[in-house]
Short mmCIF file of C-alpha atoms and ligand atoms in Angstrom, two decimals:
data_model
loop_
_atom_site.label_atom_id
_atom_site.label_comp_id
_atom_site.label_asym_id
_atom_site.label_seq_id
_atom_site.Cartn_x
_atom_site.Cartn_y
_atom_site.Cartn_z
CA UNK A 30 -32.67 -58.07 3.46
CA UNK A 31 -32.63 -60.64 0.96
CA UNK A 32 -35.07 -63.54 2.09
CA UNK A 33 -35.28 -67.05 0.75
CA UNK A 34 -38.72 -65.99 -0.97
CA UNK A 35 -36.73 -63.44 -3.02
CA UNK A 36 -35.33 -66.29 -4.98
CA UNK A 37 -39.08 -67.78 -5.70
CA UNK A 38 -37.78 -71.26 -5.16
CA UNK A 39 -40.25 -74.18 -5.63
CA UNK A 40 -42.86 -74.35 -2.67
CA UNK A 41 -41.72 -77.82 -1.48
CA UNK A 42 -38.27 -76.59 -1.32
CA UNK A 43 -38.92 -73.14 0.63
CA UNK A 44 -41.14 -75.21 3.02
CA UNK A 45 -38.29 -77.22 3.93
CA UNK A 46 -36.30 -74.12 4.44
CA UNK A 47 -38.96 -73.18 6.92
CA UNK A 48 -38.92 -76.31 8.69
CA UNK A 49 -35.27 -76.56 8.87
CA UNK A 50 -34.93 -72.95 10.22
CA UNK A 51 -33.03 -71.67 7.42
CA UNK A 52 -34.50 -67.86 8.09
CA UNK A 53 -32.32 -65.96 5.68
CA UNK A 54 -29.45 -66.54 3.18
CA UNK A 55 -25.98 -66.61 4.43
CA UNK A 56 -23.77 -64.32 2.67
CA UNK A 57 -22.22 -66.86 0.31
CA UNK A 58 -25.98 -67.92 -0.37
CA UNK A 59 -27.20 -64.74 -1.00
CA UNK A 60 -24.73 -64.29 -3.76
CA UNK A 61 -24.48 -68.00 -5.60
CA UNK A 62 -28.28 -68.70 -5.18
CA UNK A 63 -29.39 -66.38 -7.61
CA UNK A 64 -26.44 -66.35 -10.05
CA UNK A 65 -26.84 -70.48 -10.04
CA UNK A 66 -30.37 -69.99 -11.12
CA UNK A 67 -29.54 -67.61 -13.69
CA UNK A 68 -27.05 -70.73 -15.05
CA UNK A 69 -24.11 -68.66 -14.21
CA UNK A 70 -20.94 -70.79 -13.86
CA UNK A 71 -19.44 -69.91 -10.32
CA UNK A 72 -15.62 -69.76 -9.05
CA UNK A 73 -16.36 -69.56 -5.39
CA UNK A 74 -14.27 -69.06 -2.11
CA UNK A 75 -15.81 -69.17 0.86
CA UNK A 76 -14.95 -69.64 4.66
CA UNK A 77 -15.65 -72.99 5.79
CA UNK A 78 -18.74 -73.15 7.63
CA UNK A 79 -20.55 -70.33 5.99
CA UNK A 80 -23.37 -72.75 4.21
CA UNK A 81 -21.72 -73.47 0.59
CA UNK A 82 -23.19 -76.65 0.28
CA UNK A 83 -26.76 -75.30 0.74
CA UNK A 84 -25.62 -72.48 -1.79
CA UNK A 85 -24.94 -75.35 -4.59
CA UNK A 86 -27.73 -77.37 -3.45
CA UNK A 87 -30.54 -75.01 -3.24
CA UNK A 88 -30.10 -73.81 -7.01
CA UNK A 89 -29.51 -77.76 -8.20
CA UNK A 90 -32.76 -79.05 -6.50
CA UNK A 91 -34.50 -75.98 -7.61
CA UNK A 92 -33.89 -76.78 -11.32
CA UNK A 93 -34.27 -80.58 -11.07
CA UNK A 94 -37.89 -79.41 -9.57
CA UNK A 95 -38.59 -77.26 -12.61
CA UNK A 96 -36.92 -79.12 -15.24
CA UNK A 97 -37.41 -82.65 -16.40
CA UNK A 98 -33.83 -82.97 -17.67
CA UNK A 99 -31.48 -81.66 -15.19
CA UNK A 100 -28.80 -83.83 -13.42
CA UNK A 101 -25.97 -83.08 -10.86
CA UNK A 102 -22.93 -84.33 -9.71
CA UNK A 103 -21.11 -83.07 -6.99
CA UNK A 104 -17.86 -84.35 -6.24
CA UNK A 105 -15.56 -83.93 -3.07
CA UNK A 106 -12.28 -84.99 -1.80
CA UNK A 107 -13.38 -86.87 1.41
CA UNK A 108 -15.87 -89.74 2.07
CA UNK A 109 -17.15 -87.79 4.96
CA UNK A 110 -18.12 -84.80 3.14
CA UNK A 111 -19.47 -86.50 0.54
CA UNK A 112 -21.99 -88.29 3.42
CA UNK A 113 -22.48 -84.71 4.86
CA UNK A 114 -23.25 -83.22 1.29
CA UNK A 115 -25.79 -85.91 0.66
CA UNK A 116 -27.11 -85.64 4.09
CA UNK A 117 -28.04 -81.96 3.58
CA UNK A 118 -29.78 -82.53 0.00
CA UNK A 119 -31.83 -85.11 1.71
CA UNK A 120 -32.88 -82.66 4.22
CA UNK A 121 -34.15 -80.39 1.71
CA UNK A 122 -36.32 -83.16 0.30
CA UNK A 123 -39.43 -84.20 1.61
CA UNK A 124 -40.04 -87.85 2.49
CA UNK A 125 -42.38 -88.35 -0.60
CA UNK A 126 -39.91 -86.56 -2.72
CA UNK A 127 -38.99 -88.83 -5.98
CA UNK A 128 -35.53 -87.05 -6.31
CA UNK A 129 -33.16 -89.84 -5.56
CA UNK A 130 -29.35 -89.10 -4.94
CA UNK A 131 -26.87 -91.67 -4.45
CA UNK A 132 -23.45 -91.31 -2.95
CA UNK A 133 -20.61 -93.13 -4.61
CA UNK A 134 -17.85 -93.65 -2.13
CA UNK A 135 -14.76 -96.02 -1.57
CA UNK A 136 -15.31 -97.97 1.36
CA UNK A 137 -18.95 -98.96 0.79
CA UNK A 138 -20.62 -101.88 -0.82
CA UNK A 139 -19.87 -101.08 -4.78
CA UNK A 140 -22.73 -103.51 -5.45
CA UNK A 141 -25.23 -101.35 -3.80
CA UNK A 142 -23.99 -98.26 -5.13
CA UNK A 143 -24.73 -100.07 -8.72
CA UNK A 144 -28.14 -101.19 -8.20
CA UNK A 145 -29.06 -97.43 -6.86
CA UNK A 146 -27.41 -96.02 -10.20
CA UNK A 147 -29.71 -98.68 -11.88
CA UNK A 148 -32.51 -96.43 -10.85
CA UNK A 149 -30.79 -93.34 -12.84
CA UNK A 150 -30.67 -90.92 -9.54
CA UNK A 151 -30.97 -87.07 -10.56
CA UNK A 152 -27.98 -86.10 -8.39
CA UNK A 153 -24.45 -88.41 -7.83
CA UNK A 154 -22.27 -87.29 -4.75
CA UNK A 155 -19.14 -89.00 -4.67
CA UNK A 156 -15.32 -88.73 -4.29
CA UNK A 157 -13.05 -88.89 -7.37
CA UNK A 158 -11.58 -92.38 -7.17
CA UNK A 159 -14.88 -94.31 -6.76
CA UNK A 160 -16.84 -92.11 -9.73
CA UNK A 161 -13.94 -93.04 -11.88
CA UNK A 162 -14.42 -96.82 -10.80
CA UNK A 163 -18.06 -96.49 -11.95
CA UNK A 164 -17.13 -94.74 -14.97
CA UNK A 165 -14.71 -97.76 -15.79
CA UNK A 166 -17.25 -100.44 -15.03
CA UNK A 167 -19.57 -98.42 -17.17
CA UNK A 168 -22.21 -98.56 -14.08
CA UNK A 169 -22.15 -94.62 -14.32
CA UNK A 170 -23.32 -92.69 -17.30
CA UNK A 171 -22.68 -88.84 -16.66
CA UNK A 172 -23.51 -87.96 -20.27
CA UNK A 173 -26.75 -86.29 -19.21
CA UNK A 174 -25.03 -84.54 -16.25
CA UNK A 175 -25.08 -81.17 -16.60
CA UNK A 176 -24.56 -79.45 -13.49
CA UNK A 177 -21.34 -80.20 -11.75
CA UNK A 178 -20.17 -78.97 -8.57
CA UNK A 179 -16.31 -79.20 -7.11
CA UNK A 180 -16.49 -79.33 -3.55
CA UNK A 181 -13.13 -78.02 -1.56
CA UNK A 182 -11.38 -78.21 -4.61
CA UNK A 183 -7.82 -77.02 -3.32
CA UNK A 184 -8.17 -80.58 -1.13
CA UNK A 185 -8.67 -82.21 -4.13
CA UNK A 186 -5.63 -80.83 -5.89
CA UNK A 187 -3.48 -81.43 -2.76
CA UNK A 188 -4.74 -85.11 -2.76
CA UNK A 189 -3.58 -85.44 -6.51
CA UNK A 190 -6.66 -85.61 -7.73
CA UNK A 191 -6.33 -83.25 -10.64
CA UNK A 192 -6.43 -86.39 -13.48
CA UNK A 193 -9.68 -88.03 -12.05
CA UNK A 194 -11.08 -84.65 -12.30
CA UNK A 195 -10.43 -84.05 -15.76
CA UNK A 196 -11.62 -87.36 -16.45
CA UNK A 197 -14.89 -86.97 -15.03
CA UNK A 198 -15.18 -83.58 -17.04
CA UNK A 199 -14.44 -85.67 -20.07
CA UNK A 200 -17.84 -87.74 -19.32
CA UNK A 201 -19.96 -84.81 -18.31
CA UNK A 202 -22.47 -83.10 -20.74
CA UNK A 203 -20.69 -80.16 -22.78
CA UNK A 204 -23.90 -78.04 -22.27
CA UNK A 205 -23.17 -77.83 -18.31
CA UNK A 206 -23.12 -75.56 -15.77
CA UNK A 207 -20.12 -75.84 -13.50
CA UNK A 208 -19.73 -74.48 -9.79
CA UNK A 209 -16.42 -74.80 -8.47
CA UNK A 210 -15.91 -74.20 -4.41
CA UNK A 211 -12.66 -73.81 -2.55
CA UNK A 212 -11.63 -72.41 0.75
CA UNK A 213 -8.60 -70.69 -0.73
CA UNK A 214 -7.99 -69.71 -4.43
CA UNK A 215 -4.00 -70.29 -5.14
CA UNK A 216 -3.01 -70.34 -8.83
CA UNK A 217 -3.52 -74.18 -9.70
CA UNK A 218 -7.19 -73.47 -8.71
CA UNK A 219 -7.31 -70.57 -10.93
CA UNK A 220 -5.87 -72.67 -13.69
CA UNK A 221 -8.39 -75.28 -13.07
CA UNK A 222 -11.20 -72.47 -13.37
CA UNK A 223 -9.86 -71.39 -16.72
CA UNK A 224 -10.18 -75.05 -18.22
CA UNK A 225 -13.44 -76.16 -16.95
CA UNK A 226 -15.56 -72.83 -16.30
CA UNK A 227 -17.39 -70.22 -18.70
CA UNK A 228 -16.73 -66.60 -17.65
CA UNK A 229 -17.80 -67.67 -13.96
CA UNK A 230 -19.20 -65.12 -11.53
CA UNK A 231 -16.25 -64.67 -8.62
CA UNK A 232 -17.70 -64.85 -5.28
CA UNK A 233 -15.20 -64.25 -2.65
CA UNK A 234 -17.04 -63.98 0.56
CA UNK A 235 -14.39 -61.82 3.00
CA UNK A 236 -10.56 -61.89 2.67
CA UNK A 237 -9.47 -64.77 0.50
CA UNK A 238 -7.58 -67.31 2.58
CA UNK A 239 -8.85 -65.76 5.73
CA UNK A 240 -10.74 -67.29 8.89
CA UNK A 241 -13.64 -65.88 10.59
CA UNK A 242 -13.18 -63.37 12.95
CA UNK A 243 -15.54 -65.60 15.48
CA UNK A 244 -12.35 -67.97 15.75
CA UNK A 245 -9.59 -66.94 18.15
CA UNK A 246 -6.12 -68.24 17.42
CA UNK A 247 -3.12 -68.69 19.28
CA UNK A 248 0.19 -70.09 19.41
CA UNK A 249 1.81 -71.36 22.48
CA UNK A 250 5.20 -72.34 22.37
CA UNK A 251 6.56 -75.49 24.12
CA UNK A 252 9.11 -77.90 23.97
CA UNK A 253 8.49 -81.37 22.67
CA UNK A 254 8.61 -82.84 25.77
CA UNK A 255 6.24 -80.55 27.51
CA UNK A 256 3.61 -80.98 24.81
CA UNK A 257 1.24 -83.46 26.00
CA UNK A 258 1.13 -81.90 29.52
CA UNK A 259 0.25 -78.68 27.73
CA UNK A 260 -2.57 -80.15 25.46
CA UNK A 261 -4.30 -81.80 28.78
CA UNK A 262 -3.94 -78.22 30.12
CA UNK A 263 -5.87 -76.73 27.52
CA UNK A 264 -8.52 -79.11 27.08
CA UNK A 265 -9.08 -79.22 30.52
CA UNK A 266 -9.15 -75.38 30.50
CA UNK A 267 -12.11 -75.25 28.23
CA UNK A 268 -13.95 -78.53 28.87
CA UNK A 269 -15.68 -78.76 25.93
CA UNK A 270 -15.69 -80.56 22.43
CA UNK A 271 -12.42 -80.37 20.60
CA UNK A 272 -10.26 -81.75 17.55
CA UNK A 273 -6.56 -82.35 18.20
CA UNK A 274 -5.11 -82.89 14.95
CA UNK A 275 -1.73 -84.84 14.31
CA UNK A 276 -0.04 -85.35 11.25
CA UNK A 277 0.30 -89.54 11.33
CA UNK A 278 -2.10 -91.89 11.67
CA UNK A 279 -0.21 -94.23 14.11
CA UNK A 280 0.18 -90.92 16.46
CA UNK A 281 -3.61 -90.30 16.41
CA UNK A 282 -4.23 -93.86 17.93
CA UNK A 283 -1.67 -93.49 20.70
CA UNK A 284 -2.94 -89.72 21.44
CA UNK A 285 -6.53 -91.31 22.01
CA UNK A 286 -5.49 -93.69 24.51
CA UNK A 287 -3.20 -91.27 26.50
CA UNK A 288 -6.05 -88.88 26.67
CA UNK A 289 -8.00 -91.54 27.96
CA UNK A 290 -5.61 -92.45 30.71
CA UNK A 291 -5.60 -88.75 31.71
CA UNK A 292 -9.36 -88.74 31.95
CA UNK A 293 -10.53 -87.29 28.71
CA UNK A 294 -12.74 -89.48 26.44
CA UNK A 295 -10.66 -89.48 23.12
CA UNK A 296 -11.59 -91.39 19.77
CA UNK A 297 -8.81 -91.54 16.95
CA UNK A 298 -9.83 -91.02 13.46
CA UNK A 299 -7.37 -91.67 10.39
CA UNK A 300 -7.58 -92.71 6.59
CA UNK A 301 -6.83 -96.45 7.87
CA UNK A 302 -10.24 -97.03 9.56
CA UNK A 303 -12.99 -98.77 7.70
CA UNK A 304 -15.76 -96.55 6.43
CA UNK A 305 -18.04 -97.76 8.76
CA UNK A 306 -15.65 -96.96 12.11
CA UNK A 307 -15.27 -93.92 10.50
CA UNK A 308 -18.60 -93.00 10.06
CA UNK A 309 -19.47 -94.51 13.36
CA UNK A 310 -16.41 -92.14 15.51
CA UNK A 311 -18.18 -89.03 13.96
CA UNK A 312 -21.85 -89.83 14.93
CA UNK A 313 -20.57 -90.38 18.64
CA UNK A 314 -18.95 -87.28 18.66
CA UNK A 315 -22.18 -85.46 17.01
CA UNK A 316 -23.99 -87.42 19.96
CA UNK A 317 -21.65 -85.93 22.48
CA UNK A 318 -20.45 -89.48 23.47
CA UNK A 319 -16.88 -88.46 23.61
CA UNK A 320 -15.12 -85.31 23.91
CA UNK A 321 -12.04 -85.03 21.86
CA UNK A 322 -11.44 -86.36 18.26
CA UNK A 323 -7.75 -86.80 17.28
CA UNK A 324 -7.65 -86.72 13.90
CA UNK A 325 -5.52 -86.42 10.56
CA UNK A 326 -6.06 -83.67 7.90
CA UNK A 327 -7.66 -86.24 5.44
CA UNK A 328 -9.92 -88.04 8.01
CA UNK A 329 -11.14 -84.44 9.57
CA UNK A 330 -11.92 -82.75 6.19
CA UNK A 331 -15.42 -81.57 6.09
CA UNK A 332 -16.45 -82.51 9.25
CA UNK A 333 -19.51 -80.32 10.46
CA UNK A 334 -20.21 -80.45 13.96
CA UNK A 335 -21.61 -77.34 15.26
CA UNK A 336 -20.46 -77.93 19.20
CA UNK A 337 -16.85 -78.31 18.19
CA UNK A 338 -15.71 -75.41 20.39
CA UNK A 339 -11.62 -75.87 20.11
CA UNK A 340 -9.16 -77.30 17.71
CA UNK A 341 -5.63 -77.97 18.74
CA UNK A 342 -2.93 -78.32 16.27
CA UNK A 343 -0.65 -80.94 18.37
CA UNK A 344 1.21 -81.00 15.14
CA UNK A 345 1.24 -77.93 12.60
CA UNK A 346 -0.11 -78.99 9.25
CA UNK A 347 2.41 -80.41 6.63
CA UNK A 348 0.68 -78.31 4.25
CA UNK A 349 0.21 -74.92 5.09
CA UNK A 350 -3.28 -74.50 3.20
CA UNK A 351 -4.56 -77.28 5.70
CA UNK A 352 -4.31 -74.81 8.64
CA UNK A 353 -7.23 -73.15 7.33
CA UNK A 354 -9.22 -76.55 6.97
CA UNK A 355 -8.18 -78.00 10.28
CA UNK A 356 -9.67 -74.60 12.56
CA UNK A 357 -12.73 -74.04 10.05
CA UNK A 358 -13.88 -77.17 12.29
CA UNK A 359 -14.89 -74.76 14.74
CA UNK A 360 -16.63 -71.74 14.74
CA UNK A 361 -18.99 -73.51 12.61
CA UNK A 362 -22.19 -71.08 11.35
CA UNK A 363 -20.63 -68.02 13.17
CA UNK A 364 -20.46 -69.94 16.42
CA UNK A 365 -17.52 -69.00 18.87
CA UNK A 366 -14.53 -70.86 18.46
CA UNK A 367 -10.93 -71.17 19.25
CA UNK A 368 -7.74 -72.48 17.70
CA UNK A 369 -4.59 -73.25 19.61
CA UNK A 370 -1.35 -74.20 17.72
CA UNK A 371 1.14 -76.36 20.09
CA UNK A 372 4.60 -74.81 18.44
CA UNK A 373 8.26 -76.21 19.15
CA UNK A 374 11.13 -74.29 18.27
CA UNK A 375 11.50 -76.10 15.32
CA UNK A 376 7.92 -74.89 13.84
CA UNK A 377 8.95 -71.35 13.47
CA UNK A 378 9.05 -71.45 9.39
CA UNK A 379 5.51 -73.08 9.61
CA UNK A 380 4.37 -70.82 11.77
CA UNK A 381 5.72 -68.00 9.44
CA UNK A 382 4.11 -69.65 6.34
CA UNK A 383 0.78 -69.77 7.90
CA UNK A 384 0.78 -66.08 8.91
CA UNK A 385 1.65 -65.62 5.38
CA UNK A 386 -1.35 -67.50 4.17
CA UNK A 387 -3.89 -65.72 6.43
CA UNK A 388 -2.43 -62.72 6.77
CA UNK A 389 -0.95 -61.44 3.85
CA UNK A 390 -0.30 -57.89 4.32
CA UNK A 391 1.67 -58.86 7.68
CA UNK A 392 3.45 -61.42 5.90
CA UNK A 393 5.67 -58.20 4.84
CA UNK A 394 6.51 -57.37 8.47
CA UNK A 395 7.35 -61.17 9.18
CA UNK A 396 9.93 -60.98 6.17
CA UNK A 397 11.14 -58.14 8.35
CA UNK A 398 11.43 -59.76 11.79
CA UNK A 399 14.73 -60.82 13.30
CA UNK A 400 15.43 -64.14 12.57
CA UNK A 401 13.65 -66.57 15.42
CA UNK A 402 11.17 -64.19 16.48
CA UNK A 403 7.77 -65.37 16.34
CA UNK A 404 4.94 -63.97 14.53
CA UNK A 405 2.92 -61.78 16.87
CA UNK A 406 -0.36 -60.68 14.62
CA UNK A 407 -2.00 -63.91 13.59
CA UNK A 408 -2.02 -66.54 14.65
CA UNK A 409 -0.88 -64.78 18.11
CA UNK A 410 1.69 -65.85 20.59
CA UNK A 411 0.48 -66.21 23.71
CA UNK A 412 3.32 -67.44 25.51
CA UNK A 413 6.96 -67.97 24.88
CA UNK A 414 8.76 -71.20 24.85
CA UNK A 415 6.79 -73.02 27.85
CA UNK A 416 8.07 -76.01 29.68
CA UNK A 417 6.74 -77.99 31.98
CA UNK A 418 8.04 -76.22 34.90
CA UNK A 419 6.59 -72.97 33.28
CA UNK A 420 3.23 -74.72 32.69
CA UNK A 421 2.95 -75.85 36.35
CA UNK A 422 3.86 -72.24 37.75
CA UNK A 423 0.89 -71.13 35.46
CA UNK A 424 -1.56 -73.79 36.82
CA UNK A 425 -0.20 -72.94 40.50
P1 AMP B 501 -21.80 -75.75 5.26
O1 AMP B 501 -20.70 -74.32 5.31
O2 AMP B 501 -22.22 -75.98 3.71
O3 AMP B 501 -20.46 -76.77 5.57
O4 AMP B 501 -22.77 -75.28 6.30
C1 AMP B 501 -22.38 -75.13 7.46
C2 AMP B 501 -23.69 -75.19 8.54
O5 AMP B 501 -24.68 -73.99 8.32
C3 AMP B 501 -24.59 -76.43 8.38
O6 AMP B 501 -24.82 -77.05 9.38
C4 AMP B 501 -25.93 -75.98 7.85
O7 AMP B 501 -26.81 -76.73 7.43
C5 AMP B 501 -26.18 -74.49 8.32
N1 AMP B 501 -26.45 -73.80 7.23
C6 AMP B 501 -26.51 -73.38 6.12
N2 AMP B 501 -26.89 -72.29 5.68
C7 AMP B 501 -27.97 -72.24 6.40
C8 AMP B 501 -29.11 -70.68 6.47
N3 AMP B 501 -29.08 -70.07 5.38
N4 AMP B 501 -29.75 -70.58 7.63
C9 AMP B 501 -29.26 -71.39 8.76
N5 AMP B 501 -28.65 -72.64 8.73
C10 AMP B 501 -27.79 -72.80 7.76
#
């Protein structure tokens, strides 16, 4: 069995890992840490919640502690993820460590970021837009940065960040090590990898595009009118923290209000909220101050709250690959989780796309199904077309 001691990490870092209860490396860490310490580029696909943040942070901190000239930049698709990565890195550093990191994200004071950059931090964590802002203002000089991490790259491409990524690569050191992580490895990611990585070690944990076995997925078919009642039923059934996904910002606000009127504490999170408000909502969720987060995809990306037990897709995602990111908000670090899709008659095609993504072998049989028959494998259909009446019958 591999332990963190096998990696011969700096004493201060090993000490912190012990204190944090990181007893043994997760599978992705077991493979990525030695490869990164040997200066290899990495193309990694890992299920969400598998410890990939530590997989790229531990080698970076080791290098910084052992060599004077190592600087790392970690690029993430969302503000929340950048904050979480930074939080993880800080947790690995002792209070008296001189290693500084700075978070460069939109919605936060640019002047304060400029000031922090003036202190020559060893680590920059940020979203593409704000990093580019600083490059343009010349408040950020990336020429010495030689450890580059792209986190959740598939998502960054979905969000249209390929040009900013190219721009960032044109500024970092040519003598760099590059680590690319992505929940899924579609063709466009492999193209990016060929462009920016050199002979990468490929680390694929489990089946590509798969979700953990610890997440039980199911689909309830329901009429549009019966959806809300079904949602409330599902939330009451489990009585634990949950994220409800919706496709529009306005709808999340409305839903949070409706749930509150139904006696279920809820808050909405979406891209139009001020950064400080978004952070407050997530911190309140973490502290169990309310039970249900109603979210859009962008806002919920990267949220790592271990006690989220249930993810409910009130709307199925517009982009099929978001399904994996969504349900990865539960079942963090091996915990049990459940994912429920509330699907209407119009969602049949989307469900088939999702099934094809997470279960490519079953997809062949999906093609052969008589038209209109729901997918029977993953995600499993628990019931057929439920409406208010059958729902009541179930509750009775
Ligand atoms: P991530 O996949 O990076 O979002 O990590 C998921 C969660 O697992 C985070 O809360 C980490 O702090 C935690 N974690 C990561 N690696 C380990 C480990 N080796 N032992 C215990 N907890 C870990």
